C-alpha atoms as a printed R data frame, in Angstrom:
    type eleno elety resid chain resno       x       y       z
1   ATOM     1    CA   MET     A     1  19.564   5.043   2.253
2   ATOM     2    CA   VAL     A     2  17.308   3.325   4.678
3   ATOM     3    CA   VAL     A     3  14.201   2.528   4.391
4   ATOM     4    CA   ASP     A     4  11.163   1.014   6.485
5   ATOM     5    CA   VAL     A     5   8.903  -0.666   4.551
6   ATOM     6    CA   ILE     A     6   6.128  -1.542   6.053
7   ATOM     7    CA   LEU     A     7   4.042  -4.816   5.566
8   ATOM     8    CA   PRO     A     8   0.226  -5.376   6.163
9   ATOM     9    CA   CYS     A     9  -0.252  -8.674   6.847
10  ATOM    10    CA   LEU     A    10  -3.146 -11.213   7.984
11  ATOM    11    CA   ASP     A    11  -2.574 -14.577   7.329
12  ATOM    12    CA   GLU     A    12   0.337 -14.544   4.978
13  ATOM    13    CA   SER     A    13   2.786 -16.614   6.211
14  ATOM    14    CA   GLY     A    14   2.918 -18.760   2.676
15  ATOM    15    CA   SER     A    15   4.069 -15.248   1.042
16  ATOM    16    CA   LEU     A    16   6.061 -13.646   3.331
17  ATOM    17    CA   PRO     A    17   9.717 -15.761   2.984
18  ATOM    18    CA   VAL     A    18   9.527 -14.891  -0.300
19  ATOM    19    CA   VAL     A    19   8.588 -10.944  -0.098
20  ATOM    20    CA   LEU     A    20  11.187 -10.483   3.171
21  ATOM    21    CA   SER     A    21  14.495 -12.381   1.099
22  ATOM    22    CA   ALA     A    22  13.231 -10.046  -2.252
23  ATOM    23    CA   LEU     A    23  13.583  -6.931   0.088
24  ATOM    24    CA   PRO     A    24  16.458  -4.659  -1.688
25  ATOM    25    CA   PRO     A    25  19.264  -3.492   0.602
26  ATOM    26    CA   GLY     A    26  18.642  -0.732   2.989
27  ATOM    27    CA   CYS     A    27  15.058  -1.880   3.338
28  ATOM    28    CA   ARG     A    28  14.297  -2.806   6.943
29  ATOM    29    CA   ALA     A    29  10.910  -5.416   7.297
30  ATOM    30    CA   ILE     A    30   8.125  -3.652   9.805
31  ATOM    31    CA   VAL     A    31   5.436  -6.699   9.029
32  ATOM    32    CA   VAL     A    32   1.814  -5.346  10.617
33  ATOM    33    CA   ASP     A    33   0.076  -8.375  12.347
34  ATOM    34    CA   ASN     A    34  -3.527  -7.430  12.088
35  ATOM    35    CA   GLY     A    35  -5.037 -10.482  13.672
36  ATOM    36    CA   SER     A    36  -3.225 -13.418  11.666
37  ATOM    37    CA   THR     A    37  -4.205 -17.051  12.949
38  ATOM    38    CA   ASP     A    38  -1.398 -19.234  10.210
39  ATOM    39    CA   GLY     A    39   1.617 -17.605  11.925
40  ATOM    40    CA   SER     A    40   2.682 -14.975  10.056
41  ATOM    41    CA   ALA     A    41   3.556 -13.012  12.669
42  ATOM    42    CA   GLU     A    42   6.444 -15.775  13.723
43  ATOM    43    CA   VAL     A    43   7.436 -16.684  10.055
44  ATOM    44    CA   ALA     A    44   7.962 -12.728   9.612
45  ATOM    45    CA   ALA     A    45  10.296 -13.168  13.187
46  ATOM    46    CA   ALA     A    46  12.236 -16.131  11.841
47  ATOM    47    CA   ALA     A    47  13.030 -14.024   8.656
48  ATOM    48    CA   GLY     A    48  14.888 -11.375  10.592
49  ATOM    49    CA   ALA     A    49  11.531  -8.823  10.345
50  ATOM    50    CA   LYS     A    50  10.433  -6.648  12.720
51  ATOM    51    CA   VAL     A    51   6.922  -8.000  14.251
52  ATOM    52    CA   VAL     A    52   4.116  -5.368  15.473
53  ATOM    53    CA   SER     A    53   1.208  -6.170  16.730
54  ATOM    54    CA   GLU     A    54  -2.683  -4.064  15.094
55  ATOM    55    CA   PRO     A    55  -5.252  -6.047  16.497
56  ATOM    56    CA   ARG     A    56  -8.104  -3.670  14.930
57  ATOM    57    CA   ARG     A    57  -9.161  -4.831  11.455
58  ATOM    58    CA   GLY     A    58  -8.147  -3.021   8.546
59  ATOM    59    CA   TYR     A    59  -5.839  -2.128   5.835
60  ATOM    60    CA   GLY     A    60  -5.267   1.603   7.382
61  ATOM    61    CA   ALA     A    61  -5.190   0.351  10.895
62  ATOM    62    CA   ALA     A    62  -1.887  -1.640  10.312
63  ATOM    63    CA   VAL     A    63  -0.158   0.875   8.071
64  ATOM    64    CA   HIS     A    64  -1.112   3.415  10.538
65  ATOM    65    CA   THR     A    65   0.422   1.628  12.991
66  ATOM    66    CA   GLY     A    66   3.780   0.941  10.877
67  ATOM    67    CA   LEU     A    67   4.170   4.434  10.738
68  ATOM    68    CA   ALA     A    68   4.101   4.916  14.453
69  ATOM    69    CA   HIS     A    69   6.859   2.330  14.595
70  ATOM    70    CA   ALA     A    70   8.891   3.187  12.007
71  ATOM    71    CA   THR     A    71  11.981   5.585  12.658
72  ATOM    72    CA   SER     A    72  13.652   6.211   9.386
73  ATOM    73    CA   ASP     A    73  12.908   9.450   6.809
74  ATOM    74    CA   LEU     A    74  11.679   7.332   4.197
75  ATOM    75    CA   VAL     A    75   8.545   4.208   4.854
76  ATOM    76    CA   ALA     A    76   7.497   2.327   2.039
77  ATOM    77    CA   VAL     A    77   4.093   0.270   2.064
78  ATOM    78    CA   LEU     A    78   4.137  -2.505  -0.123
79  ATOM    79    CA   ASP     A    79   1.903  -5.424   0.347
80  ATOM    80    CA   ALA     A    80   2.942  -8.930   2.061
81  ATOM    81    CA   ASP     A    81   1.086 -11.146  -0.049
82  ATOM    82    CA   GLY     A    82   3.725 -11.134  -3.070
83  ATOM    83    CA   SER     A    83   2.149  -9.846  -5.815
84  ATOM    84    CA   LEU     A    84   4.173  -7.039  -5.704
85  ATOM    85    CA   ASP     A    85   8.498  -6.634  -6.919
86  ATOM    86    CA   PRO     A    86  10.063  -5.322  -3.887
87  ATOM    87    CA   ALA     A    87  12.833  -4.618  -5.959
88  ATOM    88    CA   ALA     A    88  10.149  -1.323  -6.732
89  ATOM    89    CA   LEU     A    89  11.141  -0.022  -3.928
90  ATOM    90    CA   THR     A    90  14.575   1.412  -4.794
91  ATOM    91    CA   VAL     A    91  12.893   3.060  -7.853
92  ATOM    92    CA   LEU     A    92  10.196   4.333  -5.658
93  ATOM    93    CA   ALA     A    93  12.200   5.247  -2.814
94  ATOM    94    CA   GLY     A    94  14.900   6.881  -5.275
95  ATOM    95    CA   VAL     A    95  12.117   9.211  -6.796
96  ATOM    96    CA   VAL     A    96  11.370  10.874  -3.180
97  ATOM    97    CA   GLU     A    97  15.103  10.427  -1.943
98  ATOM    98    CA   ARG     A    98  16.473  13.155  -4.801
99  ATOM    99    CA   GLY     A    99  13.286  15.207  -4.248
100 ATOM   100    CA   GLU     A   100  11.436  15.127  -7.217
101 ATOM   101    CA   ALA     A   101   8.377  13.490  -5.461
102 ATOM   102    CA   ASP     A   102   6.958  14.275  -2.473
103 ATOM   103    CA   LEU     A   103   5.210  10.801  -2.812
104 ATOM   104    CA   ALA     A   104   6.241   8.234  -5.402
105 ATOM   105    CA   ALA     A   105   3.113   5.535  -6.026
106 ATOM   106    CA   GLY     A   106   3.335   2.462  -7.918
107 ATOM   107    CA   ARG     A   107   1.141   2.292 -11.209
108 ATOM   108    CA   ARG     A   108   0.109  -1.733 -11.724
109 ATOM   109    CA   ARG     A   109   1.180  -3.214 -14.400
110 ATOM   110    CA   PRO     A   110  -0.326  -6.664 -14.453
111 ATOM   111    CA   VAL     A   111   0.468  -9.783 -16.103
112 ATOM   112    CA   PRO     A   112  -2.027 -11.565 -17.232
113 ATOM   113    CA   GLY     A   113  -4.609 -13.496 -14.775
114 ATOM   114    CA   ALA     A   114  -3.434 -11.151 -11.568
115 ATOM   115    CA   TRP     A   115  -5.683  -8.667 -11.686
116 ATOM   116    CA   PRO     A   116  -9.960  -9.081 -11.599
117 ATOM   117    CA   TRP     A   117 -11.990  -7.557 -13.455
118 ATOM   118    CA   HIS     A   118 -13.937  -6.001 -11.009
119 ATOM   119    CA   ALA     A   119 -11.395  -4.928  -9.565
120 ATOM   120    CA   ARG     A   120  -9.784  -3.111 -12.374
121 ATOM   121    CA   ALA     A   121 -12.716  -1.438 -12.943
122 ATOM   122    CA   ALA     A   122 -13.254  -0.434  -9.501
123 ATOM   123    CA   ASN     A   123  -9.214   1.277  -9.326
124 ATOM   124    CA   ALA     A   124 -10.024   2.574 -13.137
125 ATOM   125    CA   VAL     A   125 -13.385   4.653 -11.513
126 ATOM   126    CA   LEU     A   126 -11.784   5.401  -8.848
127 ATOM   127    CA   SER     A   127  -8.830   6.780 -10.522
128 ATOM   128    CA   ALA     A   128 -10.652   9.000 -12.330
129 ATOM   129    CA   LEU     A   129 -12.351  10.572  -9.833
130 ATOM   130    CA   LEU     A   130  -9.256  11.657  -8.599
131 ATOM   131    CA   ARG     A   131  -7.718  12.964 -11.493
132 ATOM   132    CA   LEU     A   132 -10.594  15.079 -11.908
133 ATOM   133    CA   GLN     A   133  -9.662  16.585  -7.903
134 ATOM   134    CA   GLY     A   134  -6.205  17.265  -9.296
135 ATOM   135    CA   VAL     A   135  -4.763  14.361  -8.720
136 ATOM   136    CA   PRO     A   136  -2.391  12.534 -11.492
137 ATOM   137    CA   VAL     A   137  -2.735   9.198 -10.683
138 ATOM   138    CA   HIS     A   138  -3.914   5.757 -12.644
139 ATOM   139    CA   ASP     A   139  -4.000   3.693 -10.053
140 ATOM   140    CA   ILE     A   140  -4.554   3.868  -6.301
141 ATOM   141    CA   ALA     A   141  -1.296   3.379  -4.916
142 ATOM   142    CA   PRO     A   142  -0.661   0.156  -3.953
143 ATOM   143    CA   VAL     A   143   3.081   0.588  -2.988
144 ATOM   144    CA   ARG     A   144   3.772   3.722  -2.077
145 ATOM   145    CA   VAL     A   145   6.923   5.749  -0.265
146 ATOM   146    CA   ALA     A   146   6.994   9.269   1.102
147 ATOM   147    CA   ARG     A   147   8.763  10.942   3.934
148 ATOM   148    CA   ARG     A   148   7.431   9.655   7.475
149 ATOM   149    CA   GLU     A   149   7.286  12.683   9.539
150 ATOM   150    CA   ALA     A   150   5.527  14.117   5.819
151 ATOM   151    CA   LEU     A   151   2.994  11.343   5.753
152 ATOM   152    CA   LEU     A   152   1.994  11.398   9.613
153 ATOM   153    CA   GLY     A   153   1.493  15.394   9.112
154 ATOM   154    CA   LEU     A   154  -1.575  14.309   6.649
155 ATOM   155    CA   GLY     A   155  -3.523  13.564   9.516
156 ATOM   156    CA   VAL     A   156  -4.950  10.760   7.327
157 ATOM   157    CA   ALA     A   157  -8.032   8.680   9.525
158 ATOM   158    CA   ASP     A   158  -9.526   6.291   7.379
159 ATOM   159    CA   ARG     A   159  -8.169   2.835   9.469
160 ATOM   160    CA   ALA     A   160  -9.805   0.880   6.594
161 ATOM   161    CA   SER     A   161  -9.656   0.421   2.945
162 ATOM   162    CA   GLY     A   162 -10.186   3.432   2.340
163 ATOM   163    CA   TYR     A   163  -6.644   4.423   3.664
164 ATOM   164    CA   PRO     A   164  -4.538   4.934   0.518
165 ATOM   165    CA   LEU     A   165  -7.139   6.748  -1.353
166 ATOM   166    CA   GLU     A   166  -7.675   9.644   1.432
167 ATOM   167    CA   LEU     A   167  -3.868   9.402   1.642
168 ATOM   168    CA   LEU     A   168  -3.787  10.599  -2.254
169 ATOM   169    CA   ILE     A   169  -7.081  12.880  -1.758
170 ATOM   170    CA   ARG     A   170  -4.836  14.632   1.385
171 ATOM   171    CA   ALA     A   171  -1.892  14.973  -0.883
172 ATOM   172    CA   GLY     A   172  -2.965  16.525  -3.593
173 ATOM   173    CA   ARG     A   173  -4.915  19.061  -1.520
174 ATOM   174    CA   ALA     A   174  -1.707  19.722   0.151
175 ATOM   175    CA   GLY     A   175   0.049  20.114  -2.915
176 ATOM   176    CA   TRP     A   176   2.122  17.646  -2.806
177 ATOM   177    CA   VAL     A   177   3.633  16.246  -6.260
178 ATOM   178    CA   VAL     A   178   2.813  12.751  -7.010
179 ATOM   179    CA   ARG     A   179   4.770  10.730  -9.513
180 ATOM   180    CA   GLU     A   180   3.466   7.276 -10.430
181 ATOM   181    CA   CYS     A   181   6.291   4.843 -11.418
182 ATOM   182    CA   ASP     A   182   5.252   1.319 -12.996
183 ATOM   183    CA   VAL     A   183   5.373  -1.655 -10.977
184 ATOM   184    CA   VAL     A   184   5.061  -5.508 -12.465
185 ATOM   185    CA   TYR     A   185   1.441  -6.548 -10.652
186 ATOM   186    CA   ARG     A   186   1.587 -10.465 -10.454
187 ATOM   187    CA   PRO     A   187  -1.121 -13.507  -8.997
188 ATOM   188    CA   ARG     A   188  -0.044 -13.129  -5.120
189 ATOM   189    CA   SER     A   189   2.304 -15.342  -3.960
190 ATOM   190    CA   ALA     A   190  -0.413 -18.263  -2.390
191 ATOM   191    CA   GLY     A   191  -3.691 -18.120  -1.188
192 ATOM   192    CA   ARG     A   192  -5.997 -15.602  -2.662
193 ATOM   193    CA   SER     A   193  -6.289 -11.622  -1.777
194 ATOM   194    CA   LYS     A   194  -9.055 -10.487   0.491
195 ATOM   195    CA   VAL     A   195 -10.109  -7.779  -1.309
196 ATOM   196    CA   SER     A   196  -9.433  -8.323  -5.424
197 ATOM   197    CA   GLY     A   197  -9.838 -11.352  -4.850
198 ATOM   198    CA   SER     A   198 -13.644 -12.048  -4.997
199 ATOM   199    CA   VAL     A   199 -16.297  -9.724  -6.050
200 ATOM   200    CA   ARG     A   200 -17.840  -9.128  -2.519
201 ATOM   201    CA   GLY     A   201 -13.793  -8.023  -1.236
202 ATOM   202    CA   THR     A   202 -13.719  -5.753  -4.196
203 ATOM   203    CA   VAL     A   203 -17.566  -4.276  -2.963
204 ATOM   204    CA   GLY     A   204 -16.436  -4.149   0.966
205 ATOM   205    CA   ALA     A   205 -13.101  -1.918  -0.392
206 ATOM   206    CA   VAL     A   206 -15.223   0.263  -2.801
207 ATOM   207    CA   ARG     A   207 -17.403   1.007   0.116
208 ATOM   208    CA   ASP     A   208 -14.892   2.100   2.196
209 ATOM   209    CA   MET     A   209 -13.734   4.703  -0.555
210 ATOM   210    CA   ALA     A   210 -16.796   5.998  -1.270
211 ATOM   211    CA   ARG     A   211 -16.737   7.005   2.055
212 ATOM   212    CA   VAL     A   212 -14.215   8.860   2.550
213 ATOM   213    CA   LEU     A   213 -15.198  10.400  -0.984
214 ATOM   214    CA   LEU     A   214 -18.112  11.077   0.454
215 ATOM   215    CA   GLY     A   215 -16.801  12.380   3.324
C-alpha cells in the first residue's frame, strides 16, 4: 500500500525532521511550503520529502496543491507540527484500502495541555453542526485518508481554514461513508500553532468555517 502524505507547511522547520522520520513504510511525503521563512523547504528536502511551493497563503490552498502533485490512489493529509503521530496513518489508510469507508478521519484524543479550551470548544460546536447535517463526526478531521480522484471529484473550493469543514460537508452530501478513528493529540514539537495556539487564531479559523457553513 502506497500513500502520498500531504503536509501543509508554514514555518515548521523545527518539527519536520521528527514528523518525516516517523512516517510509516509506504508513506511518501509531499511537503507543501506555504510561504515559510525559516528554511522549512530545505529541511524537508534534506529529509527526502518531495517539496512543492504554494505561495497563496491558506491551509486549503496548500492541501489542494498537494493533491495536484500526488500520484498515488490513496492520499493522506497530516499536520506538519508534530502534534499527531504519523503512525495513525497506517490505521486510517487500512480502513479506506479495505473499503470500510470512503473517508477515514482522525478524532483527536488529547494528552493534557495539548488542546486549548477555545480551540476545543470551537471544534465541538462545529462538529455538532455537522452531525445535524448527517455527517457522523466529532472532530474536524485534522488527519484524514481518502482516494485521490474521489477527493478531487468533491470539488472543495475553500482555500483557507474552512477546507476540512467543507470537505466533510461535501462528503456527507455525496453519500460518503465517513469513519472516525481515535488519534493521540500531543503538544506540537516546536513553536505555537497558527490556529489553536491563540484565541485570535481560533477565531480566524472559525470565521473561515462559518463562511463555509453559511455559504
